[in-house]
Coordinates of C-alpha atoms and ligand atoms in Angstrom, one line a residue:
Chain A
M31 CA 0.3 0.2 0.3
T32 CA 1.5 3.5 -0.4
Q33 CA 0.9 6.1 1.2
L34 CA 2.7 9.6 0.3
A35 CA 3.4 12.0 2.4
L36 CA 6.3 15.0 3.1
V37 CA 8.9 14.3 6.0
I38 CA 9.5 18.4 6.9
D39 CA 13.4 19.0 8.2
L40 CA 13.3 21.5 11.4
N41 CA 16.5 21.3 11.4
V42 CA 16.9 22.3 8.3
C43 CA 13.9 25.1 8.1
V44 CA 14.7 29.0 7.5
G45 CA 11.4 29.7 7.7
C46 CA 11.2 32.0 4.1
S47 CA 7.6 31.3 3.1
A48 CA 8.4 29.8 0.6
C49 CA 6.7 26.5 0.6
V50 CA 4.0 28.7 1.2
T51 CA 3.5 31.0 -1.3
S52 CA 4.3 28.5 -3.8
C53 CA 1.5 26.2 -2.5
K54 CA -0.4 29.2 -3.0
E55 CA 0.5 30.3 -5.9
W56 CA 0.1 26.4 -7.4
N57 CA -3.5 26.3 -5.8
T58 CA -5.2 29.5 -6.4
S59 CA -4.2 28.7 -10.1
G60 CA -5.7 25.5 -10.6
P61 CA -8.8 24.0 -12.3
A62 CA -10.1 23.6 -8.8
G63 CA -10.7 27.6 -8.1
A64 CA -9.5 30.6 -6.6
M65 CA -8.4 30.5 -2.8
S66 CA -9.3 33.4 -0.9
D67 CA -7.4 36.3 -0.6
D68 CA -9.4 39.2 1.5
N69 CA -6.7 42.6 1.9
P70 CA -3.8 41.0 0.8
Y71 CA -2.1 44.2 0.4
G72 CA -4.2 45.8 3.6
K73 CA -4.9 46.2 6.6
D74 CA -5.6 42.7 8.9
P75 CA -4.7 40.4 6.2
T76 CA -6.6 37.2 5.4
G77 CA -7.0 34.5 3.7
T78 CA -7.3 29.8 3.0
F79 CA -4.1 28.5 3.1
F80 CA -2.8 25.1 2.6
N81 CA 0.3 25.1 4.4
R82 CA 1.6 28.3 7.2
V83 CA 4.9 28.6 8.8
Q84 CA 4.8 29.5 12.8
T85 CA 7.9 30.4 14.2
Y86 CA 8.3 29.3 17.9
E87 CA 11.4 30.0 20.8
V88 CA 12.3 28.0 22.8
G89 CA 14.0 28.6 25.9
S90 CA 15.1 31.5 28.0
F91 CA 16.8 34.5 27.0
P92 CA 19.8 34.2 26.3
M93 CA 19.4 29.9 25.8
T94 CA 16.8 30.3 23.3
E95 CA 16.6 28.3 19.8
T96 CA 14.4 29.8 17.4
V97 CA 11.9 26.8 15.6
H98 CA 10.2 27.6 12.6
F99 CA 7.3 25.2 11.9
P100 CA 5.8 25.2 8.9
K101 CA 2.4 23.0 8.7
S102 CA -0.5 21.3 6.8
C103 CA -2.5 18.2 6.1
L104 CA -0.3 16.0 7.5
H105 CA -3.0 12.9 5.4
C106 CA -2.8 10.9 8.8
E107 CA -3.3 7.0 8.0
D108 CA -6.1 6.9 10.7
A109 CA -7.8 10.3 9.5
P110 CA -10.4 11.3 11.8
C111 CA -11.7 14.0 9.4
V112 CA -13.1 11.8 7.0
P113 CA -15.3 9.3 8.6
V114 CA -17.0 12.5 10.2
C115 CA -18.3 14.3 7.3
P116 CA -21.7 13.2 6.5
T117 CA -21.5 14.1 2.8
G118 CA -18.3 11.8 1.6
A119 CA -16.6 14.8 0.5
S120 CA -13.7 14.5 2.6
Y121 CA -12.1 11.3 1.7
K122 CA -8.6 9.4 1.7
R123 CA -7.7 7.8 -1.6
P124 CA -6.9 4.2 -1.3
E125 CA -4.5 3.8 -3.5
D126 CA -1.9 7.1 -2.9
G127 CA -3.3 7.4 0.4
I128 CA -4.0 11.8 0.4
V129 CA -7.0 13.2 1.9
L130 CA -8.8 15.5 -0.6
V131 CA -12.1 17.1 -0.6
D132 CA -14.1 17.0 -3.0
Y133 CA -15.4 20.0 -3.0
D134 CA -18.4 19.9 -5.8
K135 CA -20.1 18.1 -2.7
C136 CA -19.2 19.5 0.5
I137 CA -21.7 21.6 1.8
G138 CA -19.7 23.8 4.3
C139 CA -20.6 22.7 7.1
K140 CA -17.2 22.6 8.9
Y141 CA -17.4 19.1 10.7
C142 CA -14.1 17.8 9.2
S143 CA -12.1 20.8 11.0
W144 CA -13.8 20.3 14.3
A145 CA -12.6 16.6 13.3
C146 CA -8.7 17.5 12.5
P147 CA -6.8 18.0 15.5
Y148 CA -4.3 19.8 14.3
G149 CA -6.3 22.3 12.5
A150 CA -4.7 21.4 8.9
R151 CA -8.3 22.6 7.0
E152 CA -9.9 26.1 6.2
F153 CA -12.7 27.5 5.0
D154 CA -13.2 29.4 2.3
E155 CA -15.2 32.2 3.1
H156 CA -15.9 32.7 -1.2
E157 CA -16.4 29.6 -2.3
K158 CA -18.4 27.8 0.8
V159 CA -16.0 24.8 0.8
M160 CA -13.7 23.2 2.8
K161 CA -10.5 23.4 1.6
K162 CA -7.2 21.7 2.4
C163 CA -3.6 20.5 1.5
T164 CA -4.0 17.8 -2.0
L165 CA -0.7 17.4 -1.9
C166 CA -0.5 18.7 -4.9
V167 CA -2.0 15.6 -6.5
D168 CA -2.3 17.7 -9.9
R169 CA 1.2 18.2 -10.3
I170 CA 2.4 14.7 -8.7
Y171 CA 0.9 12.2 -11.4
D172 CA 1.2 15.5 -14.5
E173 CA 3.3 13.4 -17.4
S174 CA 3.4 16.8 -19.2
L175 CA 6.4 17.9 -16.4
P176 CA 9.1 16.6 -16.6
E177 CA 10.2 13.7 -14.1
S178 CA 11.8 15.7 -11.9
E179 CA 9.2 18.5 -11.6
R180 CA 6.3 15.9 -10.3
K181 CA 6.9 16.9 -6.9
P182 CA 4.2 19.1 -4.8
A183 CA 4.8 22.6 -5.6
C184 CA 6.3 23.7 -1.8
V185 CA 9.1 20.9 -2.3
L186 CA 10.6 22.3 -5.4
A187 CA 10.5 25.8 -4.2
C188 CA 12.7 25.0 -0.5
P189 CA 15.5 26.5 -0.8
T190 CA 17.1 24.7 2.2
N191 CA 15.5 21.5 1.3
A192 CA 14.1 20.9 3.9
R193 CA 10.9 19.5 2.7
L194 CA 11.3 15.6 1.6
F195 CA 8.4 14.1 -0.4
G196 CA 7.7 10.1 -0.9
D197 CA 6.0 6.9 0.0
V198 CA 6.4 6.2 3.6
H199 CA 5.4 2.6 3.1
E200 CA 8.0 2.2 1.2
P201 CA 10.9 0.9 3.1
E202 CA 13.8 2.2 1.1
S203 CA 12.2 5.4 -0.3
E204 CA 13.8 8.9 0.8
V205 CA 11.3 9.6 2.9
S206 CA 11.7 6.7 5.0
V207 CA 14.8 6.0 5.0
A208 CA 15.2 10.6 6.6
I209 CA 12.3 8.5 9.0
R210 CA 13.9 6.2 10.1
E211 CA 17.5 7.5 10.2
E212 CA 17.1 11.1 11.4
G213 CA 14.6 10.6 14.0
G214 CA 11.5 11.4 12.0
Y215 CA 8.5 11.7 14.6
P216 CA 4.8 12.4 14.3
L217 CA 2.8 15.6 15.8
M218 CA 0.2 14.7 18.4
P219 CA 1.0 10.8 18.8
E220 CA -1.8 10.7 21.9
W221 CA -4.6 11.1 19.8
G222 CA -3.9 8.3 17.5
T223 CA -4.4 9.1 13.9
K224 CA -1.1 8.1 12.3
P225 CA -0.2 11.1 10.6
A226 CA 1.6 10.3 7.4
N227 CA 3.5 13.6 7.3
H228 CA 6.9 12.9 9.6
Y229 CA 9.0 15.8 11.6
L230 CA 12.6 15.4 12.1
P231 CA 14.0 17.1 15.0
R232 CA 16.5 19.7 15.4
R233 CA 19.9 18.1 15.5
K234 CA 23.0 19.5 16.7
T235 CA 26.6 18.7 15.5
R236 CA 29.1 19.0 18.2
M237 CA 32.6 18.1 18.1
H238 CA 33.9 17.2 21.3
I239 CA 37.2 17.4 21.5
H240 CA 39.2 15.8 25.1
E241 CA 42.4 17.8 26.7
D242 CA 44.6 14.7 25.5
E243 CA 43.8 15.5 21.7
L244 CA 45.5 19.1 22.4
V245 CA 48.6 17.9 24.8
R246 CA 49.7 14.8 23.1
A247 CA 51.0 12.2 26.6
D248 CA 54.3 11.4 24.2
N249 CA 54.6 14.9 23.5
P250 CA 58.2 14.7 21.3
L251 CA 58.7 17.9 23.6
K252 CA 59.7 16.7 26.7
K253 CA 62.7 15.2 24.8
E254 CA 63.6 18.7 24.9
E255 CA 62.9 18.8 28.8
R256 CA 60.4 20.8 28.2
G257 CA 57.5 18.7 30.0
P258 CA 57.9 17.6 33.7
S259 CA 56.9 14.1 32.4
A260 CA 58.1 10.9 31.9
P261 CA 61.7 9.6 31.7
V262 CA 63.4 10.9 28.8
A263 CA 65.7 7.9 28.3
E264 CA 62.1 5.8 27.3
P265 CA 61.3 5.7 23.7
T266 CA 58.1 7.6 22.9
L267 CA 56.0 6.3 20.5
D268 CA 57.2 8.3 18.0
D269 CA 60.3 6.7 17.9
S270 CA 58.5 3.4 17.5
T271 CA 56.8 3.8 14.7
S272 CA 58.0 5.7 11.3
W273 CA 55.8 8.7 11.2
Chain B
M249 CA -14.9 26.4 19.8
H250 CA -16.2 29.5 18.8
P251 CA -20.4 29.1 19.1
A252 CA -22.3 29.5 16.2
F253 CA -26.0 31.3 16.5
S254 CA -27.0 29.0 13.4
V255 CA -26.0 26.1 16.0
I256 CA -27.1 27.4 18.9
F257 CA -31.1 27.8 17.6
L258 CA -30.9 24.7 16.2
T259 CA -30.2 22.2 18.7
T260 CA -32.3 24.3 21.6
L261 CA -34.9 24.6 19.4
I262 CA -35.5 21.2 17.9
G263 CA -34.7 20.3 21.4
V264 CA -37.9 21.9 22.4
G265 CA -39.8 20.3 19.8
Q266 CA -38.8 17.0 20.8
G267 CA -39.7 17.7 24.3
L268 CA -43.1 18.7 23.6
F269 CA -43.5 15.9 21.3
L270 CA -42.5 13.9 24.2
A271 CA -44.7 15.5 26.5
L272 CA -47.5 14.6 24.5
F273 CA -47.1 11.7 23.4
T274 CA -46.8 11.0 27.7
G275 CA -49.9 12.6 28.4
Q276 CA -51.9 10.6 25.5
S277 CA -50.3 7.4 26.7
Y278 CA -51.3 8.3 29.9
S279 CA -54.3 8.6 29.1
A280 CA -55.5 5.4 27.2
V281 CA -54.3 3.8 30.5
E282 CA -57.0 6.7 32.2
L283 CA -54.4 7.7 34.6
L284 CA -55.0 11.2 33.0
P285 CA -58.6 12.3 31.8
S286 CA -58.6 12.1 28.3
Q287 CA -58.5 15.2 26.1
D288 CA -59.8 17.3 23.0
S289 CA -57.5 15.4 20.2
T290 CA -58.1 18.8 17.7
H291 CA -57.3 21.4 20.7
F292 CA -54.5 19.8 22.4
Y293 CA -52.6 16.5 20.8
G294 CA -53.5 18.5 17.1
I295 CA -52.2 21.5 18.2
G296 CA -49.7 21.3 20.4
G297 CA -48.4 18.9 17.5
F298 CA -48.1 21.9 15.3
L299 CA -46.5 23.5 17.7
A300 CA -43.7 20.7 18.3
L301 CA -43.5 20.7 14.2
L302 CA -43.3 24.3 14.4
F303 CA -40.6 24.0 16.8
L304 CA -38.3 21.5 14.8
I305 CA -38.6 23.3 11.2
G306 CA -37.8 26.5 13.3
G307 CA -34.5 24.3 14.3
L308 CA -33.8 23.0 10.5
I309 CA -34.0 26.6 8.9
A310 CA -31.4 27.7 11.7
S311 CA -29.8 25.0 10.7
V312 CA -29.6 26.0 6.8
F313 CA -27.8 29.2 8.3
H314 CA -24.7 27.0 9.3
L315 CA -24.3 25.4 5.8
G316 CA -22.3 27.0 3.0
H317 CA -23.9 25.4 0.1
P318 CA -27.6 24.6 1.2
E319 CA -28.8 23.7 -2.0
R320 CA -25.9 20.3 -1.5
A321 CA -28.0 19.6 2.0
W322 CA -29.4 16.2 0.7
R323 CA -26.1 14.5 0.2
A324 CA -25.5 15.1 3.4
A325 CA -27.8 12.0 4.4
T326 CA -25.3 9.8 2.5
Q327 CA -23.0 8.5 5.3
W328 CA -24.7 7.2 7.7
R329 CA -23.2 4.6 8.1
T330 CA -19.5 6.4 9.7
S331 CA -20.6 10.2 10.4
W332 CA -23.5 10.9 13.2
L333 CA -24.1 14.2 11.5
S334 CA -25.5 12.0 8.9
R335 CA -27.7 10.6 10.9
E336 CA -28.8 13.3 12.3
V337 CA -29.5 14.6 9.4
I338 CA -32.0 11.6 8.2
A339 CA -33.2 11.3 12.3
L340 CA -34.7 14.7 12.2
P341 CA -36.8 15.4 9.0
L342 CA -38.2 11.1 10.0
L343 CA -39.3 12.7 13.3
M344 CA -40.7 15.9 11.4
A345 CA -42.9 13.6 9.2
L346 CA -43.4 11.5 12.1
V347 CA -44.8 14.9 14.6
F348 CA -47.2 15.6 11.5
V349 CA -48.9 12.6 10.7
Y350 CA -49.4 12.0 14.7
A351 CA -50.5 16.2 14.6
M352 CA -52.6 15.7 11.3
M353 CA -54.2 12.4 13.0
H354 CA -55.6 13.4 16.0
Y355 CA -56.1 17.4 14.4
F356 CA -58.9 15.4 12.0
A357 CA -59.7 13.4 14.3
W358 CA -58.1 10.5 11.9
D359 CA -57.7 8.7 14.7
T360 CA -59.0 5.3 15.5
V361 CA -58.9 2.3 17.5
L362 CA -57.0 -0.7 17.2
F363 CA -58.0 -2.1 20.5
T364 CA -59.3 -2.6 23.5
S365 CA -58.5 -4.9 26.6
G366 CA -60.5 -5.9 28.9
T367 CA -60.5 -3.3 31.4
G368 CA -60.6 -0.5 29.2
A369 CA -57.3 0.6 27.5
R370 CA -57.7 1.5 24.5
L371 CA -55.0 1.2 22.1
Q372 CA -55.3 4.2 19.5
A373 CA -53.4 3.9 15.7
S374 CA -52.5 7.1 17.2
L375 CA -50.0 5.9 19.8
V376 CA -48.9 3.9 17.3
V377 CA -46.9 6.5 15.3
G378 CA -46.1 8.3 18.0
T379 CA -44.2 5.5 19.6
L380 CA -42.5 5.5 16.2
G381 CA -42.3 9.8 16.6
V382 CA -41.1 8.6 20.6
I383 CA -38.0 6.6 18.7
A384 CA -37.2 9.0 16.6
T385 CA -36.7 11.5 18.7
F386 CA -34.4 9.3 21.1
A387 CA -32.4 8.7 17.9
L388 CA -32.2 12.7 17.0
F389 CA -31.4 13.0 21.1
L390 CA -28.4 10.7 20.3
C391 CA -27.9 11.9 17.3
T392 CA -27.8 15.4 18.0
G393 CA -25.1 15.2 21.3
M394 CA -22.3 12.3 19.9
I395 CA -21.9 14.8 16.9
Y396 CA -19.9 16.4 19.8
A397 CA -19.5 13.6 21.9
C398 CA -17.3 11.6 19.2
I399 CA -14.9 14.0 18.9
K400 CA -12.1 12.5 21.2
F401 CA -10.0 15.4 21.5
L402 CA -12.3 18.0 22.1
Q403 CA -12.3 16.5 25.8
E404 CA -14.9 18.8 27.3
W405 CA -17.5 16.9 24.5
A406 CA -16.3 13.6 24.3
S407 CA -18.3 11.9 27.1
S408 CA -21.8 10.7 27.9
L409 CA -22.7 13.0 29.9
T410 CA -22.9 15.6 26.6
V411 CA -25.9 13.2 25.3
I412 CA -27.3 13.3 28.0
N413 CA -27.3 16.7 29.0
Y414 CA -28.9 17.0 25.4
L415 CA -31.5 14.8 26.6
L416 CA -32.4 16.4 29.6
L417 CA -32.1 20.0 28.8
G418 CA -34.3 19.7 25.7
T419 CA -37.2 17.8 27.3
A420 CA -37.2 20.0 30.1
S421 CA -37.8 22.5 28.3
G422 CA -40.4 20.9 26.1
F423 CA -42.1 19.6 28.7
F424 CA -42.3 23.3 30.3
F425 CA -43.8 24.5 27.1
A426 CA -46.4 21.6 27.5
T427 CA -47.1 22.4 30.9
A428 CA -47.6 26.5 29.5
F429 CA -49.2 25.1 26.8
S430 CA -51.8 23.0 29.0
A431 CA -52.9 25.8 31.4
W432 CA -55.0 27.0 28.0
A433 CA -55.4 23.8 25.9
A434 CA -56.3 21.3 28.9
P435 CA -56.1 23.0 32.6
E436 CA -56.2 19.3 34.1
L437 CA -52.6 18.4 32.9
M438 CA -51.2 21.1 34.4
R439 CA -49.8 19.6 37.1
F440 CA -49.5 16.5 35.7
Y441 CA -47.2 18.0 33.3
G442 CA -45.9 20.7 35.8
I443 CA -44.6 17.6 37.8
W444 CA -42.6 16.1 35.5
T445 CA -40.7 19.8 34.5
A446 CA -39.4 19.9 37.7
I447 CA -38.7 16.6 37.7
I448 CA -37.1 16.5 34.6
T449 CA -34.7 19.7 35.5
L450 CA -33.3 18.9 38.6
A451 CA -32.2 15.8 36.7
A452 CA -30.7 18.0 33.9
L453 CA -29.2 20.2 37.1
V454 CA -27.7 17.2 38.1
T455 CA -25.8 16.4 34.8
R456 CA -25.1 19.9 33.5
L457 CA -23.3 20.9 36.9
A458 CA -21.8 17.0 36.9
S459 CA -20.1 18.0 33.4
L460 CA -19.1 21.3 34.4
I461 CA -17.4 19.8 37.1
R462 CA -15.8 16.8 34.8
N463 CA -14.5 19.5 32.3
N464 CA -13.3 21.9 35.1
R465 CA -10.8 18.6 36.2
I466 CA -9.6 18.0 32.5
K467 CA -6.5 17.2 32.2
H468 CA -5.6 18.0 28.3
K469 CA -3.5 15.3 26.5
S470 CA -2.1 17.4 23.9
S471 CA 1.0 20.1 24.9
I472 CA 2.9 22.1 23.1
Q473 CA 5.4 19.9 23.5
S474 CA 3.0 17.1 21.7
A475 CA 2.0 19.3 18.9
I476 CA 5.6 20.6 17.9
G477 CA 7.9 17.6 18.9
V478 CA 10.2 19.8 21.3
R479 CA 10.9 18.5 24.2
H480 CA 11.5 21.9 26.7
T481 CA 9.3 23.5 29.2
K482 CA 9.3 26.8 27.6
I483 CA 8.2 27.3 24.6
V484 CA 6.8 30.9 23.3
Q485 CA 5.0 31.2 20.3
K486 CA 6.6 34.1 17.9
S487 CA 4.3 34.4 14.8
Q488 CA 1.2 31.7 13.7
G489 CA 1.8 32.3 10.0
A490 CA -1.1 34.7 9.0
M491 CA -1.4 38.7 10.4
G492 CA -4.9 39.5 10.0
G493 CA -6.3 36.4 11.3
S494 CA -7.5 32.9 9.7
Y495 CA -9.9 30.4 9.6
N496 CA -8.6 28.8 12.8
T497 CA -8.1 32.2 14.7
R498 CA -11.9 32.1 14.0
E499 CA -13.7 29.0 14.2
Y500 CA -11.9 27.9 17.3
L501 CA -11.8 30.6 19.9
H502 CA -14.5 32.1 21.0
G503 CA -13.2 35.6 21.5
A504 CA -14.6 36.4 24.5
P505 CA -13.5 37.9 27.4
I506 CA -12.6 35.9 30.4
W507 CA -14.9 37.6 32.4
M508 CA -18.0 37.6 29.8
F509 CA -17.0 33.4 29.6
R510 CA -17.0 33.6 33.2
S511 CA -20.7 34.8 33.7
I512 CA -22.1 33.7 31.7
K513 CA -22.0 30.2 32.7
W514 CA -23.8 31.6 35.8
V515 CA -26.0 33.5 33.7
F516 CA -27.4 30.2 32.2
L517 CA -26.9 27.8 35.8
V518 CA -29.2 30.7 37.1
L519 CA -31.7 31.2 34.0
V520 CA -32.3 27.6 33.1
F521 CA -32.4 26.6 36.6
P522 CA -33.4 28.6 39.5
V523 CA -35.5 31.1 38.2
P524 CA -38.0 28.9 35.7
L525 CA -38.2 26.9 38.3
A526 CA -39.7 29.2 40.8
L527 CA -41.9 30.5 37.9
L528 CA -43.0 26.9 37.4
W529 CA -44.2 27.0 41.3
L530 CA -45.9 30.1 41.4
G531 CA -47.5 29.5 37.8
L532 CA -48.6 25.8 38.9
A533 CA -50.0 27.6 42.4
Q534 CA -52.0 30.4 41.1
G535 CA -52.7 28.6 37.6
S536 CA -51.6 31.1 35.4
G537 CA -50.6 30.4 32.0
A538 CA -49.1 33.5 32.2
L539 CA -46.4 33.1 34.2
L540 CA -45.4 29.5 33.3
L541 CA -45.1 30.8 29.7
A542 CA -42.7 33.3 31.0
G543 CA -40.6 30.3 32.6
F544 CA -40.5 28.4 29.0
I545 CA -39.7 31.6 28.1
V546 CA -36.5 32.3 30.4
Q547 CA -35.6 28.9 30.2
Y548 CA -35.3 28.8 26.6
I549 CA -33.3 32.4 26.4
G550 CA -30.9 30.2 29.7
L551 CA -30.4 27.4 27.3
L552 CA -29.5 30.0 24.9
F553 CA -26.3 30.6 27.3
E554 CA -25.5 27.1 27.9
R555 CA -25.6 26.4 25.0
W556 CA -23.0 28.9 24.0
F557 CA -21.1 28.3 27.1
F558 CA -20.5 24.4 26.0
F559 CA -19.2 25.6 22.7
A560 CA -17.1 28.3 23.6
Q561 CA -16.1 26.1 27.0
A562 CA -15.0 23.4 24.0
N563 CA -10.6 23.9 23.6
H564 CA -9.4 22.6 20.6
P565 CA -6.2 21.1 21.0
Q566 CA -5.3 23.2 17.2
N567 CA -5.7 26.3 19.7
I568 CA -2.0 24.8 20.6
Y569 CA -1.1 26.3 17.5
Y570 CA -2.3 29.8 17.8
G571 CA -0.9 30.6 21.4
A572 CA -0.1 34.0 20.2
V573 CA -3.2 35.0 19.7
Ligands
SF4_149 S1 -3.9 16.1 9.2 FE1 -5.9 17.0 9.9 S2 -7.1 17.6 7.6 FE2 -4.9 15.9 7.1 S3 -5.6 13.8 7.3 FE3 -4.7 14.6 9.6 S4 -7.1 15.5 10.4 FE4 -7.4 15.1 8.4
SF4_150 S1 -17.1 20.8 5.4 FE1 -17.3 19.7 3.7 S2 -15.5 18.0 3.2 FE2 -16.5 18.7 5.9 S3 -17.6 17.6 6.7 FE3 -18.8 18.8 5.8 S4 -19.2 18.4 3.6 FE4 -17.8 17.3 4.1
SF4_151 S1 2.1 20.0 -1.0 FE1 1.0 20.9 -2.1 S2 -1.2 21.5 -1.9 FE2 0.1 20.0 0.1 S3 1.5 22.7 1.5 FE3 2.9 21.5 -0.8 S4 2.1 22.8 -2.1 FE4 0.7 22.6 -1.3

């Protein structure tokens, strides 16, 4: 069974919102119709987005760290938003696990958005239907695009490659390897929704330098009797090797 | 959650309609076994049935305002296998049809006695329709309650108390209306309905207080740590991905100042329980239909506040992502 998903690497996300704008650009130009955009250049701009980047500060000054956190539909494997829909407009595709809304069936009752613990669905105030990330279903299978571009718009736009796309059920896919080897985790695992999207944690690359790496115990300087160390007569490691 | 007026009116109005229908049916079954004097079909059960239908229609009209595309609402009956909302969409018109038939049978005296027992108890055709209506009424209460109770991460709602409160509060207001109605249409039933109204209102007080106490003690399972997956005790949101607010900040937060939120709890506790009960007692003592009607109206207004509070109190886990609001 295929389950397409995104893996978002919080370690490299710089919070530039390129994914937000490219997502909106791609999806507002599609056949499904425009996404609301009210007051875009005025006071209090608001509208429908499938993806938003939030920013958090972790810790207290001066020990703080900024975490940029992109948030879109996680295409849950056990999606609570689907069974509650009274019309069947919300559905999960069996063939690739993408959760979609059929805008022609949706009555705009908003019940599905109550049933998503992540707030990933947004009601379009102009079209009066529920919208959400489509995993760019209208891009990823489009054979008129070169194969390298058959990826979600946000993935292609990301300048730091913080967004990976692939099948999380295929053990050797890029996303599965990243989840397995880089500590990928799901959001709010307590609700058993089994999100398909995973996040990679912040990872610190630390260099550990021990003192004996700075001061060699068998420093040849001791031959010149600068060190207060062992008897000079004994051979050093350097004496006995051919360095 | 943000309380939507359409849903507040929908749930309170159909509650009165359902309760009123239960009251009429209870009265008719008591009189069928001669525990109560039987009433004029046309003026009591007929008109009463139409009034119950009016409340249900009022609720249906309110619900239309909640939908983005009401013209497609018929589709909402298709997913009854999985969705409580879909089940409600089926149960409500079904009940309306049964109440309509019940009211017509009485109003135009189409009723017939199907069976008379040796002791004189009569089984009328309208009682059979009424029994089906009672089943539909309870099914509708169950659906309405379960719409909220089945969302497990809305922890304030995810409890059987939600269903019980919808049932008892709706029934109490319907019986209250029946008491006031009987003051005009059937004065000998006034005391019977009044006593039931008091019993059901007190029962609702117990269960509503129980749910308030439960909700006060709730420990929310989700936290900012589980929401973004960072283990640190101090995490502060600096930006929420929208400048002028979004659907996420409009739909899931009640937006009222905390003093208002707290005072509405007391407003509804006073308006739904003690004031109507006092008016009920006075109305019964003086046999005054006006006082009873006033009691019903006060309780109904109280229920509007109660429903507002019910929605506002539910804390959706997605709000964790909007801590900066
Ligand atoms: S993230 Fe929300 S909208 Fe997306 S599949 Fe999961 S529950 Fe449904
Ligand atoms: S808003 Fe649309 S997709 Fe969501 S539950 Fe209602 S009908 Fe289904
Ligand atoms: S996969 Fe497509 S629809 Fe989903 S967030 Fe990315 S660009 Fe937007």
